[in-house]
Structure formats: C-alpha cells, structure tokens
XYZ file of C-alpha atoms in Angstrom:
573
model
C 123.214 40.684 45.949
C 123.607 43.966 47.805
C 122.382 47.211 46.345
C 124.917 48.437 43.801
C 127.558 46.079 45.224
C 128.783 42.524 44.637
C 128.186 41.498 48.296
C 126.413 38.181 48.791
C 124.300 39.568 51.670
C 121.960 42.490 52.467
C 122.793 44.801 55.352
C 120.269 45.921 57.980
C 120.171 49.484 56.669
C 119.458 48.210 53.162
C 116.745 45.849 54.388
C 114.919 48.598 56.385
C 115.185 51.318 53.746
C 112.084 52.788 52.143
C 112.680 51.151 48.765
C 112.962 47.649 50.228
C 109.825 45.489 50.205
C 108.923 42.762 52.677
C 106.201 41.852 55.112
C 107.587 44.087 57.822
C 109.417 46.879 56.018
C 109.692 48.723 52.787
C 107.665 51.451 51.106
C 107.199 53.419 54.302
C 105.979 50.443 56.386
C 108.628 51.159 59.006
C 107.382 54.734 59.370
C 105.176 54.868 62.426
C 104.224 58.522 61.976
C 101.313 59.437 59.738
C 100.221 62.788 58.400
C 98.326 64.766 60.999
C 99.230 62.449 63.863
C 100.683 65.400 65.844
C 97.532 67.537 65.453
C 96.604 69.358 68.679
C 93.541 71.567 68.705
C 93.272 74.754 70.776
C 89.840 75.110 72.479
C 87.829 78.159 71.459
C 87.928 79.709 74.958
C 91.739 79.569 75.224
C 94.230 82.351 74.545
C 96.540 81.588 71.598
C 99.563 83.010 73.475
C 99.243 81.689 77.035
C 97.337 78.527 75.973
C 95.124 79.131 79.029
C 91.428 80.130 79.342
C 91.033 83.833 78.589
C 89.541 86.428 80.924
C 89.632 89.537 78.694
C 89.224 88.210 75.147
C 90.254 90.145 72.049
C 90.715 88.943 68.494
C 92.429 89.886 65.248
C 90.770 90.440 61.892
C 91.417 86.793 60.922
C 89.654 85.470 64.071
C 92.616 84.521 66.297
C 91.626 84.975 69.956
C 94.039 86.316 72.593
C 93.792 87.453 76.184
C 94.433 91.182 76.415
C 96.765 90.826 79.406
C 98.938 88.348 77.464
C 98.991 89.836 73.959
C 99.906 93.391 75.004
C 103.325 92.419 76.500
C 104.008 90.328 73.387
C 103.166 93.238 71.050
C 105.279 95.595 73.111
C 108.261 93.262 72.803
C 107.854 91.773 69.288
C 105.174 93.776 67.455
C 103.990 90.750 65.453
C 101.143 88.269 65.477
C 102.497 85.290 67.469
C 100.414 82.835 65.398
C 101.173 84.028 61.862
C 104.316 86.088 62.403
C 102.849 89.076 60.529
C 103.021 92.640 61.817
C 100.302 93.435 64.373
C 99.466 96.569 66.378
C 97.371 96.890 69.515
C 94.867 99.203 67.790
C 93.988 96.377 65.383
C 92.692 94.190 68.222
C 88.928 93.851 68.568
C 87.372 93.481 72.024
C 85.022 90.487 72.235
C 81.856 90.400 74.328
C 81.083 86.807 75.289
C 77.864 86.042 77.162
C 77.499 83.414 79.895
C 74.586 81.517 81.380
C 73.949 80.859 85.059
C 76.354 77.906 84.973
C 79.199 80.068 83.698
C 79.176 78.554 80.191
C 79.632 80.671 77.084
C 76.342 80.860 75.165
C 74.743 82.582 72.218
C 73.005 85.723 73.612
C 69.898 85.155 71.465
C 69.259 81.401 71.436
C 71.252 80.647 74.639
C 72.870 77.731 72.852
C 75.997 76.616 74.710
C 79.230 77.024 72.757
C 81.393 73.897 72.337
C 84.498 73.047 70.347
C 82.178 71.949 67.514
C 80.121 75.169 67.342
C 80.551 77.568 64.428
C 81.255 80.842 66.303
C 81.422 84.314 64.746
C 81.852 87.875 66.025
C 80.878 91.292 64.667
C 83.770 93.648 64.032
C 82.046 96.930 64.979
C 80.425 95.764 68.253
C 82.505 92.768 69.332
C 79.424 90.734 70.235
C 79.838 86.982 69.760
C 77.087 84.795 68.234
C 76.602 81.330 66.829
C 76.763 81.269 63.027
C 73.320 79.664 62.845
C 71.788 82.654 64.644
C 73.415 85.242 62.373
C 72.587 83.248 59.267
C 68.885 82.780 60.101
C 68.071 86.120 61.744
C 70.399 88.510 59.890
C 71.584 87.174 56.541
C 68.497 85.323 55.371
C 66.152 87.908 56.886
C 68.275 90.730 55.374
C 68.188 92.525 58.706
C 71.725 93.883 59.076
C 71.549 95.062 62.691
C 73.268 93.663 65.750
C 70.828 91.477 67.658
C 72.106 92.820 71.004
C 73.098 96.474 70.513
C 70.953 97.153 67.404
C 73.935 98.648 65.536
C 74.208 98.325 61.759
C 76.886 96.024 60.312
C 77.830 94.509 56.964
C 78.785 91.066 55.744
C 82.444 92.080 55.825
C 82.138 92.744 59.572
C 81.482 89.055 60.329
C 84.653 87.449 61.741
C 84.854 83.665 62.106
C 86.326 82.691 65.465
C 85.831 78.918 65.152
C 84.754 76.842 62.154
C 84.337 73.091 62.796
C 84.859 72.513 59.062
C 88.259 74.251 59.220
C 89.927 72.969 62.377
C 93.364 73.526 60.911
C 93.155 77.220 61.842
C 93.375 76.259 65.539
C 96.137 73.676 65.109
C 98.883 74.324 67.673
C 101.445 72.870 65.295
C 100.895 75.784 62.868
C 101.547 78.527 65.453
C 104.746 80.305 64.460
C 105.976 81.147 67.953
C 105.662 77.487 68.954
C 107.549 76.391 65.856
C 110.314 78.896 66.607
C 110.348 78.017 70.323
C 109.887 81.646 71.458
C 109.035 82.049 75.132
C 105.871 83.993 75.990
C 106.661 84.469 79.672
C 107.155 87.906 81.172
C 110.417 88.639 83.072
C 108.493 88.324 86.364
C 107.157 84.895 85.392
C 110.612 83.733 84.290
C 112.115 84.893 87.586
C 109.357 83.078 89.498
C 109.994 79.845 87.614
C 113.741 80.180 88.145
C 113.200 80.445 91.896
C 113.554 76.901 93.314
C 111.284 77.761 96.280
C 108.471 79.375 94.304
C 106.218 76.300 94.481
C 107.125 75.175 98.010
C 105.105 75.982 101.116
C 107.911 76.698 103.575
C 105.520 76.751 106.527
C 104.684 73.102 105.940
C 108.296 71.910 105.669
C 109.079 72.191 109.385
C 112.775 72.370 110.204
C 113.707 71.988 106.537
C 112.485 75.524 105.892
C 115.660 76.985 107.403
C 117.835 74.823 105.178
C 115.895 75.763 102.066
C 115.932 79.440 102.984
C 119.714 79.283 103.542
C 120.236 77.666 100.140
C 118.116 80.338 98.531
C 120.118 83.103 100.265
C 123.399 81.550 99.088
C 122.102 81.328 95.522
C 121.036 84.982 95.594
C 124.384 86.053 97.011
C 126.261 84.182 94.264
C 124.046 85.719 91.610
C 124.641 89.187 93.075
C 128.430 88.599 93.101
C 128.471 87.585 89.462
C 126.349 90.518 88.294
C 127.689 93.240 90.603
C 131.480 93.360 91.088
C 131.090 95.925 93.893
C 128.764 93.677 95.866
C 129.822 93.450 99.511
C 130.244 89.984 100.964
C 129.443 91.222 104.458
C 125.735 91.817 105.049
C 124.791 94.992 106.876
C 123.687 93.048 109.957
C 127.242 91.578 110.407
C 129.155 94.866 110.413
C 131.134 95.718 113.544
C 129.217 97.629 116.165
C 130.502 100.668 117.992
C 130.298 100.612 121.789
C 127.269 102.894 121.600
C 125.597 100.549 119.098
C 126.030 97.371 121.149
C 122.780 96.078 122.636
C 122.259 96.443 126.358
C 120.662 93.982 128.725
C 118.294 96.492 130.274
C 114.655 95.410 130.348
C 113.570 98.653 128.694
C 115.725 98.005 125.628
C 114.480 94.412 125.385
C 110.888 95.534 124.972
C 111.185 98.570 122.708
C 108.022 99.055 120.673
C 108.143 99.358 116.886
C 107.642 102.838 115.414
C 104.005 103.586 114.749
C 103.238 103.962 111.053
C 100.713 106.753 110.340
C 97.399 105.648 108.888
C 97.919 107.801 105.789
C 101.476 106.645 105.038
C 102.036 106.122 101.322
C 103.701 103.099 99.756
C 106.606 105.283 98.543
C 109.184 107.467 100.285
C 109.589 111.231 100.187
C 112.668 110.869 97.964
C 114.743 113.172 100.162
C 117.478 110.572 100.712
C 117.981 109.993 96.993
C 117.749 113.693 96.144
C 120.260 114.715 98.811
C 122.629 111.928 97.709
C 122.804 113.263 94.150
C 122.594 116.993 94.892
C 124.940 119.097 97.022
C 122.354 121.867 97.298
C 120.073 119.833 99.577
C 120.393 119.004 103.245
C 121.645 115.404 103.601
C 119.023 112.857 104.616
C 120.205 109.375 105.566
C 116.873 107.775 106.518
C 114.027 106.690 104.294
C 110.834 108.458 105.291
C 107.511 107.355 103.892
C 105.475 110.071 102.231
C 102.191 111.050 103.839
C 98.966 111.268 101.858
C 96.359 113.934 102.481
C 93.027 112.847 103.911
C 91.450 113.292 100.487
C 94.101 111.204 98.697
C 93.839 108.518 101.368
C 90.043 108.249 101.203
C 89.771 108.305 97.401
C 91.354 104.878 97.029
C 88.996 102.250 95.661
C 87.425 99.896 98.272
C 88.836 101.902 101.216
C 85.685 103.755 102.304
C 82.851 101.230 102.343
C 80.194 103.457 103.924
C 77.312 104.228 101.565
C 76.168 107.813 101.104
C 72.605 109.055 100.749
C 71.258 112.223 99.103
C 67.985 113.690 97.796
C 67.633 115.310 94.375
C 64.791 117.819 94.698
C 63.206 118.452 91.277
C 60.224 120.455 90.099
C 58.314 117.160 89.600
C 59.204 115.593 92.960
C 62.100 114.217 95.009
C 64.482 111.374 94.129
C 66.353 109.620 96.946
C 69.674 108.156 95.782
C 72.183 105.769 97.346
C 75.879 106.462 96.587
C 78.366 103.614 96.036
C 81.477 104.955 97.754
C 83.300 101.616 97.772
C 83.611 101.281 93.985
C 83.500 104.929 92.797
C 84.980 107.101 95.575
C 86.076 109.944 93.273
C 82.680 110.275 91.580
C 80.843 110.156 94.932
C 83.220 112.686 96.522
C 82.800 115.013 93.542
C 78.986 114.733 93.656
C 78.796 115.249 97.443
C 81.142 118.235 97.529
C 79.406 119.963 94.601
C 76.018 119.378 96.249
C 77.247 120.770 99.567
C 78.372 124.035 98.039
C 75.099 124.390 96.086
C 76.553 123.793 92.635
C 73.444 121.903 91.432
C 70.962 124.385 92.927
C 68.542 125.879 90.351
C 69.985 123.887 87.439
C 67.938 121.947 84.854
C 67.713 118.557 83.191
C 68.755 119.529 79.651
C 68.300 116.097 78.009
C 65.461 113.595 78.439
C 65.134 110.497 76.235
C 62.150 108.284 76.903
C 62.983 104.618 77.592
C 66.678 105.531 77.939
C 67.798 108.204 80.433
C 67.571 111.786 81.740
C 70.698 113.968 82.034
C 71.519 117.028 84.116
C 74.161 118.694 86.274
C 75.202 121.433 83.811
C 74.766 124.957 85.252
C 74.696 126.406 81.725
C 71.810 124.134 80.693
C 73.422 123.447 77.309
C 75.012 120.065 77.994
C 78.472 121.450 77.171
C 79.377 123.051 80.515
C 80.093 122.048 84.078
C 83.308 121.416 85.990
C 84.251 118.964 88.699
C 85.016 119.821 92.328
C 88.743 119.916 91.418
C 88.106 122.285 88.449
C 89.404 119.614 86.044
C 88.213 116.306 84.622
C 88.833 113.137 86.643
C 89.330 109.548 85.578
C 86.756 106.806 85.124
C 86.259 104.199 87.862
C 85.420 100.716 86.614
C 86.951 98.688 89.475
C 83.819 96.946 90.706
C 80.829 94.765 89.797
C 78.452 97.658 89.074
C 76.637 97.572 85.723
C 73.763 99.405 84.037
C 71.421 96.482 84.647
C 68.341 98.162 86.119
C 66.121 101.236 86.097
C 67.324 104.170 88.187
C 71.108 103.747 87.838
C 72.978 106.996 88.633
C 76.021 107.393 86.399
C 78.516 110.035 85.257
C 78.105 111.664 81.837
C 81.279 112.278 79.851
C 82.675 113.260 76.471
C 84.984 110.257 76.233
C 87.501 108.348 78.297
C 88.465 110.020 81.623
C 86.450 113.228 80.995
C 84.111 113.213 84.021
C 83.060 116.624 85.336
C 79.735 117.545 87.001
C 77.093 116.134 84.645
C 75.253 112.920 85.524
C 72.346 110.893 84.186
C 69.710 108.461 85.515
C 68.671 105.464 83.399
C 65.073 104.529 82.632
C 65.944 100.933 81.664
C 68.959 98.577 81.612
C 71.668 99.847 79.253
C 74.393 97.213 79.083
C 76.136 99.001 76.197
C 77.123 101.780 78.644
C 79.089 99.405 80.892
C 82.802 100.219 81.183
C 82.118 103.535 79.429
C 80.403 105.557 82.176
C 81.222 105.495 85.897
C 78.324 104.212 88.027
C 78.262 105.893 91.438
C 74.709 105.411 92.752
C 71.122 104.288 92.227
C 67.628 105.595 92.941
C 66.168 104.008 96.088
C 63.147 106.256 96.578
C 60.794 108.238 94.351
C 60.364 105.847 91.434
C 56.963 107.454 90.752
C 58.811 110.760 90.271
C 61.114 108.972 87.815
C 58.005 107.906 85.881
C 56.829 111.533 85.703
C 60.249 112.607 84.482
C 60.206 109.969 81.763
C 56.733 110.968 80.565
C 57.635 114.649 80.265
C 57.245 115.931 76.700
C 60.368 116.861 74.739
C 61.208 118.478 71.408
C 63.067 116.946 68.478
C 66.440 117.508 70.209
C 65.296 115.624 73.370
C 65.103 118.856 75.401
C 62.061 119.056 77.730
C 59.383 121.457 76.488
C 58.537 122.415 80.069
C 61.701 123.119 82.040
C 62.477 120.430 84.619
C 64.450 122.124 87.391
C 66.784 120.702 90.004
C 65.860 122.837 93.000
C 68.665 121.449 95.152
C 70.649 118.333 96.079
C 70.602 117.634 99.833
C 73.218 115.264 101.287
C 71.872 113.184 104.176
C 74.903 110.971 104.828
C 78.379 112.096 103.792
C 80.338 108.793 103.721
C 83.692 110.549 103.953
C 82.757 112.498 107.088
C 81.461 109.277 108.666
C 84.725 107.549 107.757
C 86.755 110.324 109.395
C 84.616 110.136 112.568
C 85.101 106.376 112.811
C 88.850 106.741 112.274
C 89.175 109.427 114.980
C 87.121 107.334 117.389
C 89.340 104.325 116.709
C 92.509 106.374 117.274
C 91.162 107.715 120.580
C 90.377 104.171 121.733
C 93.888 103.030 120.811
C 95.434 105.954 122.723
C 93.335 105.156 125.796
C 94.378 101.501 125.694
C 98.026 102.542 125.339
C 97.739 104.894 128.330
C 96.192 102.115 130.415
C 98.956 99.715 129.388
C 101.663 102.204 130.328
C 99.940 102.805 133.672
C 100.224 99.121 134.530
C 97.128 97.678 132.907
C 93.565 97.323 134.098
C 92.480 96.003 137.509
C 92.049 92.500 136.074
C 95.556 92.564 134.563
C 97.070 93.587 137.943
C 95.428 90.684 139.793
C 96.695 87.075 139.679
C 94.461 84.025 139.493
C 94.876 83.580 143.268
C 93.351 86.995 143.931
C 96.750 88.499 144.780
C 97.469 91.967 143.516
C 100.691 92.197 141.512
C 103.339 94.771 142.320
C 105.384 96.575 139.726
C 102.596 98.572 138.104
C 102.985 102.034 136.770
C 101.702 103.655 139.982
C 103.748 101.927 142.718
C 106.457 104.515 142.670
C 109.373 102.194 141.984
C 110.563 104.180 139.009
C 111.662 106.977 141.256
C 113.858 104.638 143.323
C 116.073 103.717 140.424
C 114.633 100.237 140.000
C 113.758 99.085 136.486
C 110.930 96.726 135.865
C 110.657 94.684 132.661
C 107.484 94.032 130.769
C 107.915 90.234 130.946
C 107.861 87.689 133.754
C 110.412 89.721 135.737
C 107.772 92.244 136.768
C 106.524 89.677 139.317
C 109.996 89.346 140.929
C 112.060 91.589 143.156
C 115.059 92.884 141.207
C 118.466 92.831 142.864
C 119.095 89.185 143.753
C 117.207 89.269 147.041
C 114.773 86.588 145.931
C 111.026 86.745 145.950
C 109.579 88.763 148.811
C 106.046 89.114 149.970
C 104.406 92.367 149.018
C 103.774 95.075 151.570
C 101.506 98.084 151.794
C 99.050 97.793 148.900
C 99.711 94.050 148.477
C 96.718 92.414 150.037
C 94.596 89.320 149.444
C 91.316 90.202 147.786
C 89.710 86.823 148.432
C 90.274 84.448 151.353
C 93.131 84.805 153.828
C 95.848 82.763 152.140
C 98.572 83.665 154.650
C 97.097 81.420 157.366
C 96.945 78.383 155.123
C 100.657 77.680 154.850
C 103.361 77.771 157.551
C 107.061 77.894 156.932
C 108.445 74.300 156.959
C 111.028 73.297 159.562
C 114.526 73.393 158.094
C 116.706 70.292 158.475
C 120.006 70.662 160.290
C 122.944 70.639 157.976
C 125.471 67.817 158.637
C 129.086 68.682 159.126
C 131.769 67.803 156.629
C 134.590 65.187 156.936
C 134.560 61.438 157.487
C 133.329 61.510 161.125
C 134.579 59.363 164.052
C 135.838 55.766 163.439
C 135.992 54.648 167.159
C 132.981 52.404 166.821
C 134.766 50.330 164.220
C-alpha cells in the first residue's frame, strides 16, 4: 500500500507529499506560499540603498534612484550598483531636480500634478528635471518640441529616463535588489558603532539614579574592548595615578574656587601640533601640553553663519546709483572680497562688459574684456552654497565664475529669476534701491556680442556699512564689558551684592584690607563668617545698618545656671 513498499499503511510524509491527492493535501495544496506573495514595493521618493526618503536625489541610467549621501559611501567601498550588482561610478550618476508644491509634495513642474506611487514619472538625462510622462508625451513628443519645459534645453528621446512605471512595478521590487539578497550591510562605520552602543537610544537624563549604573556598565564595556584590542592598554586610568605631595589637593578656599582657563574667542577646533611634532622629532623643543591653535580675525569671521550683520554699499554707475544689501551670514567670503576690493578702489572707473536683456548685467573686470580680475587674496576662492539664497527675483547680486570654485572679482545682477543658476553661482547680495536705474541698464543697446554700444561705467563702489568692522566693534565692546564685570567681582561685587536682605553690609569684600593680615576668605558661604574658630562676631567700623536700628530690637538672653555633676545629697530620703 505504501509508495514503492509492501507496507499496509501510508506514512505522514507520504500523505503530505506533493504527488499525493486528497481534500487537504496533494498537488501543492499544502503549500501556503504563492508566487509574488513576498512582493514589497519601494516608494518612488525613497532611496534604494537606505530605504528612507531621499534628500539629495540622483539616479542611474536605468532609473534607479539613490540619495547622494548614501550612494557615495557605497561606491567608495564596493564600486557597484547595489540593486543590480553591475559596476557603477560616481560620474555616471545624474542629479535629479524634483519640484514641490506649498504642501511639500512632489509635483510636475508644468501641470502641478502631485506624484504618487501610481504616477508614470520620467527624468531628462541632460538637465535632471523630473516630469510626469503624460506631460512629456503631450507637450514634447506629440508636439515634436524637443526642449526642456523648464530650462528650455534641447534633448532627445534617448535622454528620457523612466523613474517609475506603474505598468512595470517589478523594477522597484525589494526582493530583486542584489544587496538585500546577499545580506550586505549599507551602514557606515559610524552608524554601526552607534547601533552597537547600548546607550545610544537612551535618554540618561530621564533615567534618574539609574544613569550612573548605565554609565558604569558602558565604561566597563569600553575598557574590556580596549583591553582586547590594545595589549598595552593601562588598567589604571590617569585620574587614579598616585599623586606627589605637591600634586595633592589643599583645603585652602582659594584652591577650592579656582576658575577655569579662559578660552580665546578665536581658538580653533584643532591643536598647534607641537606636542605630536616634538614627540616624534628630537630637533624640536619638547611640548607636553596640548595648545589649541588660534585663528586670525579674518579666518574667524569668514566662517559661514558667524557674522550675521548685513552690509550695505552703493554702486555708482554712469546711468545712476544702485543700493545693494550684502548677505554676510551665508556668503562671508564673497562679501568680504567685494567690500575689501571696493574699499581700495578696485572697481573705480571700470565698466559693465556684458549686458543681456531679460537676463543679467555683468561687471567687475578692470580689463573690460570679461577675462580678467582677481580677488582680494590674489587667487580664486571657493563657492558658498550653505544657505537658502536662490536666484528667485530681479536684482540678485551674484558672483561670476568660470566653473566650480573660480570666484574672483567679477559679479552680475539679474534682471529676472534664474533658477538654473542656483548652486552654480554664489549669491552675496541684492538690489534694495535704484530699481529704475536697473531698468535703464537693461534697456541699454548692445551689439551682437552683448557688449553695450555706449559704455556703461562703474564710477565707484561706496561701502556704507562694513559688516566685519561692525562685528569687531561689537566683540571688543563685549570683551570690555566682561573685563569690567570681572574687575567688579574681584573687588567684592557691586553695592547690592555686598548688602544682605536685612540691610546689613557684608564684610569680607575686596576692599576691607583683610588680605594683608594673612586671613583668607573663600568665595562661598564662609565669606560671611569670621575665620579662625572664634565664632560669628558683629562687624565693626564700616559695618553699619543701612535701614532701621536693628541692634535695639534684640537683647542677649539670660543664660541658665549650669547644674553641678554627681548624684547630689540623699539626706532627704
């Protein structure tokens, strides 16, 4: 009766096999899994590596979307496409320009149709602009108008990249991603270390007394890890080493209230390197302490978002004056370069060598050819895109360049919004006065090479408010105030600090002369007490009541007579 045997019964394995037939099993009935049951779809606005919403989207030629901050570490480590496993280089990535509406939803920039997981989405290879397929099909393909609907650049049919096709959802199936099939981790070493830390997701401040226990466990775990990785690791922490008699702490009040060393305002985040250099070189004087390097005033001020004071200047032209506002907070290097060149008369008697109607006017080249000009540092400086500034209005003041990080002295002023210049040219100001002069500049006649027929001169650039000088004045004023407060504190404080709530003046200030008598006064509660074990005494001399006469209010209480010791007399018993 059994399969291939002479047994008179059927086993459980034979009954539940695929070639057995019954009401509950046989022919795959016992198989609960069906084809495609494990299908998981990746949303269109998610990175294919981190599986999280992207912030800086890029894509490959086959339409796979990644976040730039996640794909670059992967390419540096593996050099392959994490989805297909094929070789991939960073130069093959295409930057995508998604557009959003007021609600923060991704939309088509022409029809403002909101993108969903069921929208056919495409991108153009040469511009990176993202559209709905319906828009490109109706306005470009059928109309035979092969120009980008946003930037007006020419493209071909081969430049259309499909990012999401609702008729081909298998391309975004997580089960087909090679790195997920192979189980390769996409975390950076910092992220792995953070996940390995047992206290990374715990708010120690909210754990109360348990915080000390958790911190101790973490310290023990780190010490064990250091012992296993470093055989020369010392078991005794530096704080537990034996102290010499000169190193032992004293109980003097002055040592109990030592102030921390003052860190200079322009201290850098790195050291001078003298300790390391002297440790490895016998030709240098030994240095055993780590000293922080000091930045110059210029290096300190040219950090983004440090100087938030706006600058103001006037560009005096042959057709009128333009008043400009300078954005020091987001482009400190460009503003500093413009201000310093203007102060030394670099722009005086120069010309606007390029004028394009409905676009911009360019100047700042002393040679008048558009190929000259140097920065204040006599070399090109880097672009500054760390901020929300965009070419979204008329009168934007921006740096002209020959490519990435090639800013010098030339600048231009826009006549209309020019979004295609964003992240390519550093914006450092805007026109706030003289828009009628800007109209006259725009209407000036030019030749075929966009050079004005009648020379438009820049007579001079006058700086009204130098934001960096104002910043230095405010800093010096703040330092002087801090020094005055420190001098007052060392002198014993203000009059209000030397008076108690009863109106009694407190002794022990900086001017009572006790320092010369060898008596030390602490900065804590002890300054109200008489040192030396003599108890609390009433003040003399300058100690007087500023309000009512409190001395007459209380008399010394009568002391009780102390009883003698022993058992006394037992005659009365």
